[in-house]
XYZ file of N, CA and C in Angstrom:
528
model
N 27.175 -1.635 -11.112
C 27.481 -0.308 -11.593
C 28.440 -0.358 -12.790
N 29.045 -1.510 -13.055
C 29.981 -1.619 -14.172
C 29.278 -1.856 -15.503
N 27.982 -2.099 -15.484
C 27.280 -2.457 -16.703
C 26.461 -1.296 -17.268
N 26.534 -1.077 -18.583
C 25.683 -0.054 -19.198
C 24.208 -0.461 -19.209
N 23.915 -1.733 -18.978
C 22.520 -2.201 -18.910
C 21.767 -1.465 -17.805
N 22.458 -1.083 -16.760
C 21.830 -0.381 -15.638
C 21.208 0.955 -16.064
N 21.671 1.519 -17.163
C 21.097 2.774 -17.669
C 19.618 2.631 -18.031
N 19.174 1.402 -18.307
C 17.760 1.176 -18.598
C 16.860 1.478 -17.392
N 17.421 1.444 -16.205
C 16.645 1.717 -14.995
C 16.501 3.210 -14.718
N 17.289 4.030 -15.373
C 17.304 5.474 -15.088
C 15.942 6.140 -15.280
N 15.203 5.911 -16.392
C 13.907 6.585 -16.525
C 12.938 6.266 -15.372
N 12.882 5.000 -14.977
C 11.997 4.626 -13.871
C 12.425 5.301 -12.582
N 13.714 5.335 -12.325
C 14.191 6.005 -11.114
C 13.907 7.503 -11.153
N 14.009 8.121 -12.310
C 13.742 9.555 -12.420
C 12.276 9.885 -12.145
N 11.335 9.107 -12.723
C 9.943 9.439 -12.445
C 9.577 9.137 -11.004
N 10.265 8.226 -10.372
C 10.042 8.009 -8.936
C 10.492 9.224 -8.124
N 11.612 9.816 -8.521
C 12.139 10.969 -7.790
C 11.192 12.155 -7.829
N 10.460 12.342 -8.909
C 9.562 13.488 -9.012
C 8.148 13.178 -8.535
N 7.870 11.937 -8.198
C 6.536 11.545 -7.747
C 6.333 11.861 -6.262
N 5.086 12.117 -5.903
C 4.739 12.348 -4.500
C 4.431 11.036 -3.776
N 4.434 9.925 -4.492
C 4.102 8.629 -3.904
C 5.329 8.050 -3.207
N 5.366 8.118 -1.879
C 6.514 7.603 -1.136
C 6.561 6.080 -1.108
N 5.506 5.414 -1.534
C 5.486 3.948 -1.552
C 6.421 3.381 -2.622
N 6.825 4.199 -3.592
C 7.738 3.717 -4.619
C 9.068 3.256 -4.032
N 9.418 3.754 -2.873
C 10.732 3.445 -2.310
C 10.675 2.350 -1.266
N 9.501 1.860 -0.916
C 9.379 0.801 0.076
C 9.516 -0.574 -0.547
N 9.596 -1.571 0.298
C 9.745 -2.940 -0.179
C 8.423 -3.706 -0.157
N 7.370 -3.092 0.305
C 6.123 -3.817 0.486
C 5.192 -3.826 -0.698
N 5.551 -3.210 -1.779
C 4.669 -3.138 -2.929
C 5.371 -3.655 -4.169
N 4.667 -3.685 -5.249
C 5.164 -4.274 -6.488
C 6.006 -3.331 -7.341
N 6.178 -2.106 -6.935
C 6.802 -1.105 -7.788
C 8.235 -1.453 -8.193
N 8.960 -2.150 -7.370
C 10.337 -2.499 -7.715
C 10.422 -3.690 -8.657
N 9.314 -4.355 -8.908
C 9.320 -5.505 -9.816
C 9.733 -5.095 -11.225
N 9.468 -3.867 -11.601
C 9.864 -3.373 -12.916
C 11.383 -3.286 -13.017
N 12.013 -2.896 -11.939
C 13.458 -2.682 -11.951
C 14.275 -3.957 -11.735
N 13.722 -4.945 -11.063
C 14.514 -6.109 -10.683
C 15.111 -6.875 -11.856
N 14.391 -7.132 -12.943
C 15.050 -7.825 -14.065
C 16.212 -7.022 -14.650
N 16.023 -5.708 -14.720
C 17.092 -4.856 -15.255
C 18.317 -4.906 -14.346
N 18.101 -4.779 -13.047
C 19.212 -4.795 -12.093
C 19.904 -6.162 -12.090
N 19.129 -7.233 -12.188
C 19.711 -8.577 -12.219
C 20.593 -8.761 -13.453
N 20.074 -8.345 -14.619
C 20.883 -8.470 -15.836
C 22.123 -7.588 -15.773
N 21.978 -6.391 -15.218
C 23.138 -5.505 -15.081
C 24.159 -6.111 -14.120
N 23.686 -6.753 -13.069
C 24.616 -7.389 -12.127
C 25.365 -8.534 -12.799
N 24.649 -9.349 -13.566
C 25.302 -10.458 -14.268
C 26.339 -9.922 -15.269
N 25.957 -8.874 -15.985
C 26.887 -8.267 -16.932
C 28.068 -7.639 -16.197
N 27.816 -7.004 -15.076
C 28.882 -6.379 -14.288
C 29.867 -7.406 -13.746
N 29.361 -8.550 -13.298
C 30.241 -9.620 -12.810
C 31.112 -10.133 -13.958
N 30.523 -10.286 -15.121
C 31.282 -10.743 -16.288
C 32.388 -9.762 -16.642
N 32.120 -8.470 -16.449
C 33.094 -7.436 -16.814
C 34.206 -7.255 -15.771
N 33.941 -7.609 -14.523
C 34.967 -7.378 -13.490
C 36.008 -8.491 -13.510
N 37.131 -8.223 -12.962
C 38.237 -9.176 -12.965
C 37.973 -10.374 -12.074
N 38.776 -11.413 -12.247
C 38.597 -12.650 -11.488
C 38.839 -12.433 -9.996
N 39.670 -11.468 -9.653
C 39.938 -11.191 -8.239
C 38.677 -10.700 -7.542
N 37.920 -9.843 -8.197
C 36.679 -9.344 -7.614
C 35.600 -10.415 -7.583
N 35.635 -11.345 -8.543
C 34.630 -12.411 -8.579
C 34.713 -13.321 -7.368
N 35.875 -13.420 -6.749
C 36.000 -14.275 -5.566
C 35.222 -13.691 -4.380
N 34.974 -12.378 -4.392
C 34.204 -11.743 -3.324
C 32.696 -11.839 -3.546
N 32.293 -12.252 -4.735
C 30.882 -12.272 -5.081
C 30.027 -13.134 -4.140
N 30.415 -14.351 -3.783
C 29.577 -15.139 -2.871
C 29.373 -14.451 -1.509
N 30.418 -13.831 -0.986
C 30.279 -13.138 0.297
C 29.339 -11.943 0.171
N 29.450 -11.206 -0.913
C 28.555 -10.060 -1.144
C 27.113 -10.525 -1.274
N 26.893 -11.617 -2.005
C 25.539 -12.143 -2.179
C 24.953 -12.597 -0.845
N 25.762 -13.212 0.003
C 25.295 -13.653 1.309
C 24.898 -12.467 2.184
N 25.725 -11.452 2.235
C 25.420 -10.262 3.040
C 24.157 -9.577 2.521
N 24.041 -9.415 1.205
C 22.860 -8.782 0.623
C 21.606 -9.606 0.902
N 21.702 -10.905 0.779
C 20.548 -11.774 1.040
C 20.092 -11.719 2.481
N 21.044 -11.774 3.408
C 20.678 -11.708 4.829
C 20.074 -10.354 5.187
N 20.650 -9.289 4.640
C 20.100 -7.958 4.898
C 18.699 -7.810 4.334
N 18.472 -8.305 3.147
C 17.157 -8.232 2.512
C 16.136 -9.065 3.278
N 16.538 -10.244 3.743
C 15.623 -11.093 4.501
C 15.173 -10.402 5.784
N 16.107 -9.764 6.469
C 15.751 -9.061 7.709
C 14.781 -7.925 7.456
N 14.993 -7.181 6.383
C 14.075 -6.081 6.058
C 12.703 -6.607 5.672
N 12.660 -7.672 4.916
C 11.372 -8.237 4.522
C 10.635 -8.820 5.718
N 11.339 -9.495 6.616
C 10.691 -10.057 7.795
C 10.073 -8.952 8.647
N 10.756 -7.826 8.780
C 10.207 -6.709 9.541
C 8.986 -6.135 8.836
N 9.016 -6.089 7.512
C 7.883 -5.542 6.767
C 6.656 -6.453 6.859
N 6.871 -7.758 6.860
C 5.745 -8.685 6.883
C 4.905 -8.565 8.145
N 5.512 -8.172 9.231
C 4.757 -8.055 10.479
C 4.213 -6.654 10.716
N 4.622 -5.687 9.920
C 4.148 -4.310 10.101
C 2.732 -4.190 9.556
N 1.865 -3.562 10.315
C 0.513 -3.305 9.854
C -0.402 -4.513 9.841
N -0.020 -5.586 10.480
C -0.859 -6.773 10.526
C -1.854 -6.622 11.674
N -3.110 -6.883 11.369
C -4.131 -6.805 12.399
C -4.027 -7.993 13.347
N -4.217 -7.734 14.621
C -4.222 -8.806 15.623
C -5.545 -9.561 15.522
N -5.633 -10.750 16.116
C -6.908 -11.492 16.073
C -8.075 -10.697 16.666
N -7.848 -9.968 17.739
C -8.956 -9.196 18.321
C -9.348 -8.036 17.404
N -8.373 -7.430 16.727
C -8.700 -6.368 15.781
C -9.481 -6.932 14.595
N -9.081 -8.100 14.099
C -9.805 -8.734 12.992
C -11.235 -9.054 13.391
N -11.424 -9.522 14.618
C -12.780 -9.826 15.091
C -13.629 -8.552 15.131
N -13.041 -7.449 15.589
C -13.757 -6.180 15.612
C -14.091 -5.693 14.213
N -13.157 -5.858 13.293
C -13.385 -5.461 11.904
C -14.497 -6.309 11.297
N -14.458 -7.625 11.540
C -15.501 -8.505 11.017
C -16.878 -8.102 11.548
N -16.947 -7.745 12.824
C -18.224 -7.339 13.416
C -18.732 -6.044 12.779
N -17.836 -5.106 12.527
C -18.239 -3.839 11.899
C -18.681 -4.084 10.461
N -17.917 -4.863 9.710
C -18.269 -5.121 8.317
C -19.567 -5.910 8.198
N -19.892 -6.723 9.188
C -21.140 -7.497 9.180
C -22.364 -6.584 9.259
N -22.190 -5.376 9.739
C -23.312 -4.432 9.828
C -23.714 -3.882 8.466
N -22.848 -4.029 7.469
C -23.147 -3.554 6.125
C -23.969 -4.630 5.414
N -25.181 -4.289 4.974
C -26.024 -5.306 4.327
C -25.501 -5.712 2.948
N -25.813 -6.938 2.544
C -25.446 -7.423 1.212
C -26.073 -6.524 0.157
N -25.339 -6.282 -0.917
C -25.828 -5.470 -2.008
C -25.713 -3.974 -1.793
N -25.148 -3.563 -0.651
C -25.038 -2.141 -0.335
C -23.992 -1.463 -1.211
N -24.133 -0.156 -1.355
C -23.174 0.691 -2.052
C -22.204 1.209 -0.990
N -20.930 0.841 -1.106
C -19.955 1.114 -0.059
C -18.720 1.804 -0.634
N -18.170 2.742 0.111
C -16.855 3.300 -0.179
C -15.944 2.795 0.928
N -14.871 2.103 0.550
C -14.016 1.449 1.544
C -12.559 1.770 1.303
N -11.792 1.812 2.386
C -10.358 2.036 2.254
C -9.686 0.780 1.703
N -8.470 0.955 1.286
C -7.718 -0.023 0.522
C -7.726 -1.431 1.111
N -7.450 -1.573 2.386
C -7.327 -2.902 2.988
C -8.671 -3.529 3.338
N -9.739 -2.746 3.339
C -11.052 -3.287 3.665
C -11.866 -3.649 2.428
N -11.618 -2.974 1.334
C -12.394 -3.191 0.113
C -12.443 -4.659 -0.318
N -11.328 -5.393 -0.323
C -11.395 -6.786 -0.770
C -12.315 -7.660 0.083
N -12.552 -7.268 1.319
C -13.397 -8.069 2.202
C -14.881 -7.850 1.924
N -15.196 -6.860 1.081
C -16.592 -6.527 0.795
C -17.008 -6.786 -0.653
N -16.059 -6.924 -1.553
C -16.387 -6.972 -2.979
C -17.247 -8.167 -3.372
N -17.238 -9.228 -2.609
C -18.047 -10.398 -2.976
C -19.531 -10.192 -2.688
N -19.870 -9.168 -1.887
C -21.276 -9.015 -1.528
C -21.811 -7.589 -1.648
N -20.944 -6.638 -1.978
C -21.358 -5.236 -2.074
C -20.764 -4.592 -3.321
N -21.319 -3.444 -3.691
C -20.706 -2.611 -4.722
C -19.736 -1.696 -3.996
N -18.453 -1.801 -4.322
C -17.421 -1.120 -3.544
C -16.676 -0.114 -4.410
N -16.504 1.079 -3.857
C -15.651 2.106 -4.461
C -14.494 2.355 -3.509
N -13.422 2.822 -4.080
C -12.217 3.092 -3.300
C -12.336 4.418 -2.552
N -12.058 4.390 -1.258
C -12.031 5.602 -0.443
C -10.671 6.255 -0.630
N -10.667 7.396 -1.333
C -9.405 8.080 -1.594
C -9.280 9.388 -0.831
N -10.298 9.771 -0.086
C -10.233 10.991 0.704
C -10.636 12.241 -0.049
N -10.839 12.136 -1.368
C -11.202 13.333 -2.139
C -12.457 13.132 -2.983
N -12.917 11.914 -3.131
C -14.082 11.640 -3.953
C -15.318 12.331 -3.392
N -16.133 12.820 -4.283
C -17.384 13.470 -3.875
C -18.568 12.511 -3.967
N -18.306 11.239 -4.204
C -19.374 10.244 -4.255
C -20.039 10.149 -2.880
N -21.322 9.815 -2.888
C -22.071 9.718 -1.639
C -22.732 8.341 -1.535
N -21.947 7.303 -1.312
C -22.545 5.975 -1.162
C -23.297 5.881 0.159
N -24.056 4.816 0.292
C -24.824 4.627 1.520
C -23.920 4.389 2.735
N -22.834 3.649 2.527
C -21.923 3.288 3.611
C -20.497 3.718 3.278
N -19.742 4.094 4.315
C -18.318 4.394 4.177
C -17.612 3.661 5.309
N -16.617 2.857 4.973
C -15.855 2.137 5.986
C -14.371 2.379 5.731
N -13.677 2.803 6.788
C -12.283 3.221 6.654
C -11.450 2.568 7.745
N -10.336 1.973 7.342
C -9.391 1.409 8.310
C -8.599 2.551 8.923
N -8.310 2.423 10.190
C -7.491 3.444 10.851
C -6.474 2.743 11.730
N -5.354 3.242 11.953
C -4.768 4.456 11.405
C -4.057 4.212 10.087
N -4.535 3.242 9.326
C -3.909 2.896 8.049
C -3.720 4.119 7.152
N -2.556 4.233 6.605
C -2.294 5.261 5.597
C -2.002 4.537 4.302
N -2.895 4.691 3.354
C -2.674 4.034 2.079
C -2.737 5.061 0.968
N -1.763 5.004 0.095
C -1.686 5.948 -0.991
C -2.955 5.846 -1.809
N -3.576 6.891 -2.270
C -3.086 8.257 -2.286
C -3.484 9.082 -1.069
N -4.168 8.488 -0.115
C -4.573 9.268 1.051
C -3.446 9.376 2.055
N -3.462 10.447 2.807
C -2.585 10.581 3.962
C -3.489 10.530 5.177
N -2.908 10.397 6.344
C -3.736 10.387 7.555
C -4.518 11.686 7.689
N -3.898 12.801 7.323
C -4.574 14.105 7.426
C -5.748 14.187 6.449
N -5.549 13.728 5.197
C -6.655 13.775 4.226
C -7.779 12.854 4.641
N -7.411 11.715 5.193
C -8.430 10.765 5.629
C -9.283 11.368 6.746
N -8.650 11.949 7.742
C -9.398 12.562 8.844
C -10.273 13.708 8.347
N -9.732 14.531 7.455
C -10.504 15.640 6.899
C -11.719 15.112 6.142
N -11.521 14.070 5.330
C -12.622 13.496 4.547
C -13.692 12.905 5.455
N -13.283 12.235 6.530
C -14.262 11.672 7.463
C -15.062 12.774 8.150
N -14.402 13.837 8.553
C -15.103 14.966 9.180
C -16.059 15.627 8.192
N -15.634 15.751 6.945
C -16.495 16.339 5.929
C -17.729 15.466 5.685
N -17.542 14.149 5.656
C -18.679 13.246 5.487
C -19.660 13.382 6.647
N -19.129 13.476 7.866
C -20.014 13.632 9.032
C -20.774 14.951 8.954
N -20.147 15.992 8.444
C -20.818 17.288 8.362
C -21.855 17.337 7.238
N -21.815 16.356 6.337
C -22.788 16.330 5.250
C -23.828 15.239 5.426
N -24.026 14.769 6.636
C -25.133 13.859 6.898
C -24.788 12.414 7.180
N -23.522 12.080 7.241
C -23.156 10.709 7.584
C -23.058 10.585 9.099
N -23.535 9.458 9.614
C -23.459 9.189 11.047
C -22.481 8.063 11.303
N -21.699 8.209 12.364
C -20.766 7.161 12.763
C -21.585 6.092 13.495
N -21.723 4.918 12.873
C -22.570 3.873 13.457
C -21.769 2.786 14.154
N -20.494 2.687 13.849
C -19.657 1.691 14.527
C -18.208 2.132 14.415
N -17.429 1.759 15.448
C -16.013 2.126 15.450
C -15.254 1.210 16.392
N -14.069 0.822 15.960
C -13.134 0.111 16.824
C -11.814 0.857 16.727
N -10.778 0.300 17.341
C -9.464 0.936 17.222
C -8.873 0.740 15.823
N -9.519 -0.088 14.975
C -8.981 -0.402 13.654
C -9.844 0.077 12.496
N -11.102 0.390 12.750
C -12.020 0.692 11.653
C -13.134 1.621 12.135
N -13.631 2.443 11.192
C -14.773 3.300 11.478
C -15.791 3.101 10.350
N -17.076 3.018 10.722
C -18.156 2.803 9.758
C -19.134 3.968 9.844
N -19.389 4.584 8.686
C -20.343 5.691 8.595
C -21.511 5.249 7.720
N -22.700 5.759 8.050
C -23.904 5.481 7.274
C -24.556 6.803 6.906
N -24.982 6.912 5.651
C -25.620 8.149 5.203
C -27.027 8.243 5.787
N -27.294 9.352 6.443
C -28.600 9.544 7.103
C -29.671 9.880 6.093
């Protein structure tokens, strides 16, 4: 906070404050990568500007910050991870989609299909009508919310899509 270099982070922080994307404030995405070099340089400049008495506390502060950050990251790494039985169920559902199919898939499932299908992102608002729709549940991935996802799935079913497979982790719809 002692460095004027930190002012470079203000525009990014301001647009985050007005955004509806709550993922900007989490640790699980890349959004903070923009700010980290600025904060690091400001910290180095701030340490240079503070007196020698405060510099003696720097190693203890770095240790506390590092341990706190490690604990938060460790908790994040295990959040939202599919269990082996859930992965097996997902693999079985995705295997029902034929190679070369036109698919709309949610964020975490799309990468598993791109090598063999034409994949579009399931955002909950698209009016595209691909042959297949596969959505992870109860995953909430920006820009969709759980409510928009459920509404979109119900709307797809009301317009001719049939639920052909479902597990506790994924639902697969096929256009009739």
